Coordinates of C-alpha atoms in Angstrom, one line a residue:
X1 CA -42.2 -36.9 -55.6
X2 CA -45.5 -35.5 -54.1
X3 CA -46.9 -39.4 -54.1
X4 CA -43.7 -40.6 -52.7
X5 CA -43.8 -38.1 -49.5
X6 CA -47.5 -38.4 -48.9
X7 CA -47.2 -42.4 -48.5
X8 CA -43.9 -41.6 -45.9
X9 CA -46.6 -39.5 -44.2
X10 CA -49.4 -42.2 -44.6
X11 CA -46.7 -44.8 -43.0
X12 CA -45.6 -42.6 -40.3
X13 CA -49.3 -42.9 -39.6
X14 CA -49.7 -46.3 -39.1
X15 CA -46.7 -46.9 -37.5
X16 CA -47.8 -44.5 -34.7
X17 CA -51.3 -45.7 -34.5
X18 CA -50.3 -49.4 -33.9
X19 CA -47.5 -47.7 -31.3
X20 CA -51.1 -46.0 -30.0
X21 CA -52.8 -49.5 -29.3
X22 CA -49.8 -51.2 -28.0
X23 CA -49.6 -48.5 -25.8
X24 CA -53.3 -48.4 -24.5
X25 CA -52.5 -52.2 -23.4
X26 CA -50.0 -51.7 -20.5
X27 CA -51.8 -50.6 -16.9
X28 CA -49.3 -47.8 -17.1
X29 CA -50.5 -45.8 -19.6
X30 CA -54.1 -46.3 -18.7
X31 CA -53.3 -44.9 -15.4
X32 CA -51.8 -42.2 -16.4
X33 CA -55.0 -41.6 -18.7
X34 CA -57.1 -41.8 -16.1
X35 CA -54.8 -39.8 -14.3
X36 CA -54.8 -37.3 -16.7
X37 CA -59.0 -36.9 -16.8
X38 CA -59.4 -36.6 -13.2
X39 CA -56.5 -33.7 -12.6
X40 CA -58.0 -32.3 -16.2
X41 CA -61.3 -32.0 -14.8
X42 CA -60.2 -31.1 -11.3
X43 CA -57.6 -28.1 -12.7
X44 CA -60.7 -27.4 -14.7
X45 CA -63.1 -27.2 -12.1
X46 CA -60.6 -25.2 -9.6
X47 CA -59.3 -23.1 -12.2
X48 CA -62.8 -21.8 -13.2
X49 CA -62.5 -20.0 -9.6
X50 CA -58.7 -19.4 -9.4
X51 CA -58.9 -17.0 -12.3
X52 CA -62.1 -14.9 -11.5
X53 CA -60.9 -14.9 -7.8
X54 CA -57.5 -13.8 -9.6
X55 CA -55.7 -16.3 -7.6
X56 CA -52.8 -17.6 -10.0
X57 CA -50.3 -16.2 -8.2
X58 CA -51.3 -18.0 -4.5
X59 CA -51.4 -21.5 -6.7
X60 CA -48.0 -20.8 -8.3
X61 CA -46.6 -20.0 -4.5
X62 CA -48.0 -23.0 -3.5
X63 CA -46.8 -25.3 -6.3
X64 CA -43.2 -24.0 -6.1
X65 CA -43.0 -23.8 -2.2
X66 CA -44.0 -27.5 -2.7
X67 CA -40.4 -27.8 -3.1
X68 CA -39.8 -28.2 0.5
X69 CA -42.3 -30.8 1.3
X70 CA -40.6 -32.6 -1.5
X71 CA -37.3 -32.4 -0.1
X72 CA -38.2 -33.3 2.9
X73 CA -39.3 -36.1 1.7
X74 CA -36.4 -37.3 0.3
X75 CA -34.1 -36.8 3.1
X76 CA -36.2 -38.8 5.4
X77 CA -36.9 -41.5 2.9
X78 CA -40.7 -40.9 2.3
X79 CA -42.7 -41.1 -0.5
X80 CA -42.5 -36.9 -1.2
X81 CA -46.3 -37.3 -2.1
X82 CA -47.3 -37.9 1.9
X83 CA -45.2 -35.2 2.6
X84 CA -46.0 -32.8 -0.3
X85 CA -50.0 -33.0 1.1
X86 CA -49.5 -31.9 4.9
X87 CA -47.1 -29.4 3.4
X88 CA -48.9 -27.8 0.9
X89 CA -52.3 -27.9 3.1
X90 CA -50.9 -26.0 5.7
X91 CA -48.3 -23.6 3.8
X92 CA -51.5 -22.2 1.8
X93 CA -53.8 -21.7 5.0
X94 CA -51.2 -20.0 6.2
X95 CA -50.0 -17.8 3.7
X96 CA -53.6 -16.7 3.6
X97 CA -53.4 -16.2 7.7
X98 CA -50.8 -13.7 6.9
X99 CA -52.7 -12.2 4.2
X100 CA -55.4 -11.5 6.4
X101 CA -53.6 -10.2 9.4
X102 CA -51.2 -7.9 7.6
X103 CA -51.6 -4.6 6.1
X104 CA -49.0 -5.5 3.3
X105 CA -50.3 -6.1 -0.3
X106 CA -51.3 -10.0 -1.1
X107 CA -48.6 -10.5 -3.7
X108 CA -46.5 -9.2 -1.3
X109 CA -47.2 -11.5 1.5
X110 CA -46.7 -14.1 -1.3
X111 CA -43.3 -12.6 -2.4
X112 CA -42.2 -12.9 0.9
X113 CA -43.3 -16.2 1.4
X114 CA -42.3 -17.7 -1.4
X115 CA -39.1 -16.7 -1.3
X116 CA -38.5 -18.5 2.3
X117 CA -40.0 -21.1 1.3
X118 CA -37.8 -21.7 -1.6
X119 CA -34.9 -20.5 -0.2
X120 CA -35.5 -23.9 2.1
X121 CA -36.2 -25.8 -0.5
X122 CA -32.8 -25.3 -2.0
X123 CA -31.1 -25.8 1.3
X124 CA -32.4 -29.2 1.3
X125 CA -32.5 -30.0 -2.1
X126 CA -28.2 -29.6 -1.5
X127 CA -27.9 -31.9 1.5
X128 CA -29.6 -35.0 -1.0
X129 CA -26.9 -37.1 -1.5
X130 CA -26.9 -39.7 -4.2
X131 CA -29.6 -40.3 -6.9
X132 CA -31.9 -37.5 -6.9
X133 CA -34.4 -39.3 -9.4
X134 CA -37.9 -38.4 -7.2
X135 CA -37.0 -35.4 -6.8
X136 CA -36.3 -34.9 -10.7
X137 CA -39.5 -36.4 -11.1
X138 CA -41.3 -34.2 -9.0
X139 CA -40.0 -31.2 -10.5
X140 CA -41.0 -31.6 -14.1
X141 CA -44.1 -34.3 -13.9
X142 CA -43.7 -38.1 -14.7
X143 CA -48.0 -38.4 -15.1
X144 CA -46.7 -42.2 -16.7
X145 CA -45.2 -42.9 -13.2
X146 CA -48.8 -42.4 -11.1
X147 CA -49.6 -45.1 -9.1
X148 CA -53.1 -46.5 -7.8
X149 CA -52.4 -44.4 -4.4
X150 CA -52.0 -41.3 -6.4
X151 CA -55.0 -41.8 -8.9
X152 CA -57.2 -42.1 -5.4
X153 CA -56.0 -39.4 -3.8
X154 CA -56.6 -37.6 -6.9
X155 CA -60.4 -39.0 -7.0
X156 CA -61.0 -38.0 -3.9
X157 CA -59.6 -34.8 -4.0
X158 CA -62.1 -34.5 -7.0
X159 CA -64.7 -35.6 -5.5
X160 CA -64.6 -33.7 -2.2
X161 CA -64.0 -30.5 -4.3
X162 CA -67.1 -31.3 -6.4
X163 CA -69.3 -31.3 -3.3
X164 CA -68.2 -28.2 -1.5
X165 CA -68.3 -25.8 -4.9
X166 CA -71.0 -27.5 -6.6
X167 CA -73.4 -27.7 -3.4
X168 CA -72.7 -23.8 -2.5
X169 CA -72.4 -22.7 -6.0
X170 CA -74.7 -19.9 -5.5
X171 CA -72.6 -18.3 -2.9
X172 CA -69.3 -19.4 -4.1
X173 CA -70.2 -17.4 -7.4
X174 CA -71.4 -14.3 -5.3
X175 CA -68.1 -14.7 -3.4
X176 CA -66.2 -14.6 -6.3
X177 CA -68.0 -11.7 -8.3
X178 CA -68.7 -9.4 -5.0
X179 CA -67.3 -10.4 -1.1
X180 CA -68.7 -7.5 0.8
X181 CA -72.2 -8.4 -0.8
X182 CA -71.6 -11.6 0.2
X183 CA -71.0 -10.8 3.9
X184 CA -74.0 -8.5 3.8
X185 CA -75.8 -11.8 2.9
X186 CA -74.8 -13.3 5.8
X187 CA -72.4 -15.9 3.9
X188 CA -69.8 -17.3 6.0
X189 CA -66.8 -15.3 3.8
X190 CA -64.4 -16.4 6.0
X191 CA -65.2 -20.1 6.2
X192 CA -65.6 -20.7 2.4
X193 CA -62.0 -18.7 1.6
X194 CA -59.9 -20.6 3.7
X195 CA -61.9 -23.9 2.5
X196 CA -61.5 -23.2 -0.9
X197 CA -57.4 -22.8 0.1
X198 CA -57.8 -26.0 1.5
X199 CA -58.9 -27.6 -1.7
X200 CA -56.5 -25.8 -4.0
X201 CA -53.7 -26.9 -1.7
X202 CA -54.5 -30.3 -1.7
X203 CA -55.0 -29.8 -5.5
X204 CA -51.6 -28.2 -6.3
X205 CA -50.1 -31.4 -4.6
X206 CA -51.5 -34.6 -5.9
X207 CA -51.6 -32.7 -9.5
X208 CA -47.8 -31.7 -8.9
X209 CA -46.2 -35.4 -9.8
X210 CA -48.2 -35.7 -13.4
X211 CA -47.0 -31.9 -14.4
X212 CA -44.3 -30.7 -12.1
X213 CA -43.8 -28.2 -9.4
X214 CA -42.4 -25.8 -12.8
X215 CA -45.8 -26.1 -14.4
X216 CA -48.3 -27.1 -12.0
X217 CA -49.8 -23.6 -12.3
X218 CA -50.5 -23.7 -15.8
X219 CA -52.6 -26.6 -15.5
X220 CA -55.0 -24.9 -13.2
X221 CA -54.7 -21.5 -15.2
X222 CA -54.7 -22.4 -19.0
X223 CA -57.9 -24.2 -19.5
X224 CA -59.9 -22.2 -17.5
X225 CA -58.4 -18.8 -19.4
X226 CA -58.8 -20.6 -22.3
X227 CA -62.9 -21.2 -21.7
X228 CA -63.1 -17.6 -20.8
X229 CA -62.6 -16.2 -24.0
X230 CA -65.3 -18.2 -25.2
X231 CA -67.8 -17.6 -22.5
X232 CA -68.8 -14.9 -19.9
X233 CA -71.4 -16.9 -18.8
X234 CA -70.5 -18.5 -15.4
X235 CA -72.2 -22.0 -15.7
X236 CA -70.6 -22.3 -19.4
X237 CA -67.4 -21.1 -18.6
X238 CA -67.1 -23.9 -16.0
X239 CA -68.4 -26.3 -18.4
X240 CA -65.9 -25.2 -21.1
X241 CA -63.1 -25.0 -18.5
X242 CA -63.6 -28.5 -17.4
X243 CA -63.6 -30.0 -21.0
X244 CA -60.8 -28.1 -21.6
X245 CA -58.6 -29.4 -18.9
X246 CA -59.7 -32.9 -19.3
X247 CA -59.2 -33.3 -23.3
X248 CA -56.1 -31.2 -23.6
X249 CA -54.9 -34.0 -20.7
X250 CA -56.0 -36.8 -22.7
X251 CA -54.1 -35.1 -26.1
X252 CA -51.0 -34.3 -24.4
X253 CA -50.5 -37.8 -22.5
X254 CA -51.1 -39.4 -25.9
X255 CA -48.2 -37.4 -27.4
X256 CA -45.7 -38.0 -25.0
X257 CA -46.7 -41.6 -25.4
X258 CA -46.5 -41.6 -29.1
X259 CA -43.6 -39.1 -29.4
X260 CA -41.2 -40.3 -26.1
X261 CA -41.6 -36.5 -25.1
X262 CA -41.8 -35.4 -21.3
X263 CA -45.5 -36.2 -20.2
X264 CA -46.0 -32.9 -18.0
X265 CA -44.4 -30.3 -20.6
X266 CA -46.6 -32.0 -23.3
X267 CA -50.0 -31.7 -21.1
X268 CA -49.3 -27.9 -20.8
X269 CA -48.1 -27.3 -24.4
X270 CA -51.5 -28.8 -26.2
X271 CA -53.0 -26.6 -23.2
X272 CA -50.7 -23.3 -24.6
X273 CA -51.5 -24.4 -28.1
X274 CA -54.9 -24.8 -27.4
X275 CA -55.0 -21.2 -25.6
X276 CA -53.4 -20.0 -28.3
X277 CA -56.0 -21.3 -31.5
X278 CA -58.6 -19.9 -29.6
X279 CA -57.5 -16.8 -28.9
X280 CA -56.6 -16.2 -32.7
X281 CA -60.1 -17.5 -33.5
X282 CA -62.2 -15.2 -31.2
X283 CA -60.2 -12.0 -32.2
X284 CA -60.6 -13.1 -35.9
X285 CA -64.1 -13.9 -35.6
X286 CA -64.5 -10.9 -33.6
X287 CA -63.0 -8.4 -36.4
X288 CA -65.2 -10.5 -38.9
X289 CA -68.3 -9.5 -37.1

């Protein structure tokens, strides 16, 4: 019995191995692999500072106010990606505008926000008539349905995020860790908040057709937590986070290849799962020592 079930499992096996290759071979699936290591590295790169800066909340505005651009783009017959980047771009510089120039709480000012912003959104979203299959797509991630346009924009975004945090890393971690001490420093506070906006705006929008507007957050949030329970040293942690985003990527594509499961929702998952191991392991090897 025992011999019988381990050779079902050793078949099972090969069957989704050779499913694995086969798969590897269409230009689909190797975009969407590339795809899935450049948004891993850059939600891992991003998410390093969204977390320290405690910034979750401004990404998960942005990603679901992300509705509207996408809307848009559907009514007017667009491709929502060239609509979701203006809109995102200008909806997080100025959500921090308001921020600034109010004396209301910052989660407020999101709240509020947000809630227009959706509110819109759904507006819209009931004045699409017919098939509504972008706009599905949008909302929960299709990463197997990126497209040479998307994997650029995504390099790019990479890329140009990689130069600005990488080149001022010195007073983007003073930033994060102590603002007024910054200013003191003379650091131009101001300049590298609303740049850093910028980025994760632009960010939120070209990762939100691989994972969805529902879990675009996550994918900047998880693997950086994750890499944080491991290290409180800043250069690691960034390391870690990085690795994180882009293997847990790879894993979860490879899944919803091999299984037939919804790419985006798998990407997070392995991310939760991942979260998850490690957290259990650090508290256990914490109570061992």
């Amino acid at each position: 019995m025992h011999l019988y079930f381990d050779c079902q499992i050793a078949g099972l096996a090969v069957t989704n191995s050779n499913e694995l290759i086969k798969l590897l071979q269409f230009p689909f699936m190797q975009r969407a692999i590339a795809g899935a290591v450049l948004m891993g590295i850059l939600g891992g790169l991003l998410g390093s500072f969204v977390t320290l800066r405690q910034l979750s909340f401004f990404s998960h505005a942005v990603g679901h106010a992300a509705l509207v651009g996408v809307a848009l783009g559907v009514l007017l017959q667009l491709n929502p990606t060239w609509m979701l980047l203006p809109f995102t771009l200008v909806f997080g510089v100025v959500v921090l505008y308001f921020i600034d120039k109010t004396d209301l709480a910052s989660d407020s000012v999101l709240s509020i926000v947000l809630s227009g912003a959706l509110a819109i959104g759904i507006i819209l979203t009931s004045l699409i008539q017919g098939y509504r299959g972008n706009l599905m797509g949008i909302l929960f991630g299709d990463i197997l349905a990126i497209d040479s346009i998307d994997l650029i924009l995504t390099l790019l975004v990479l890329l140009g995020g990689s130069i600005f945090l990488l080149s001022t890393l010195r007073q983007q971690i003073l930033l994060t860790l102590n603002p007024d001490v910054a200013q003191v420093q003379g650091i131009p506070v101001q300049l590298y908040r609303y740049g850093f906006v910028v980025l994760l705006s632009l960010a939120v929008a070209v990762a939100i057709k691989a994972v969805g507007v529902l879990l675009v957050n996550a994918f900047l949030v998880i693997p950086a937590s994750t890499a944080k329970l491991m290290s409180h040293h800043f250069s690691h942690f960034l390391v870690m986070s990085v690795i994180f985003g882009s293997t847990s990527s790879i894993v979860g594509i490879v899944a919803s290849g091999l299984f037939n499961l919804a790419s985006g929702p798998s990407i997070v998952l392995v991310q939760f799962l991942l979260f998850v191991a490690v957290f259990i392991w650090v508290k256990l090897g914490l109570k061992a020592a």
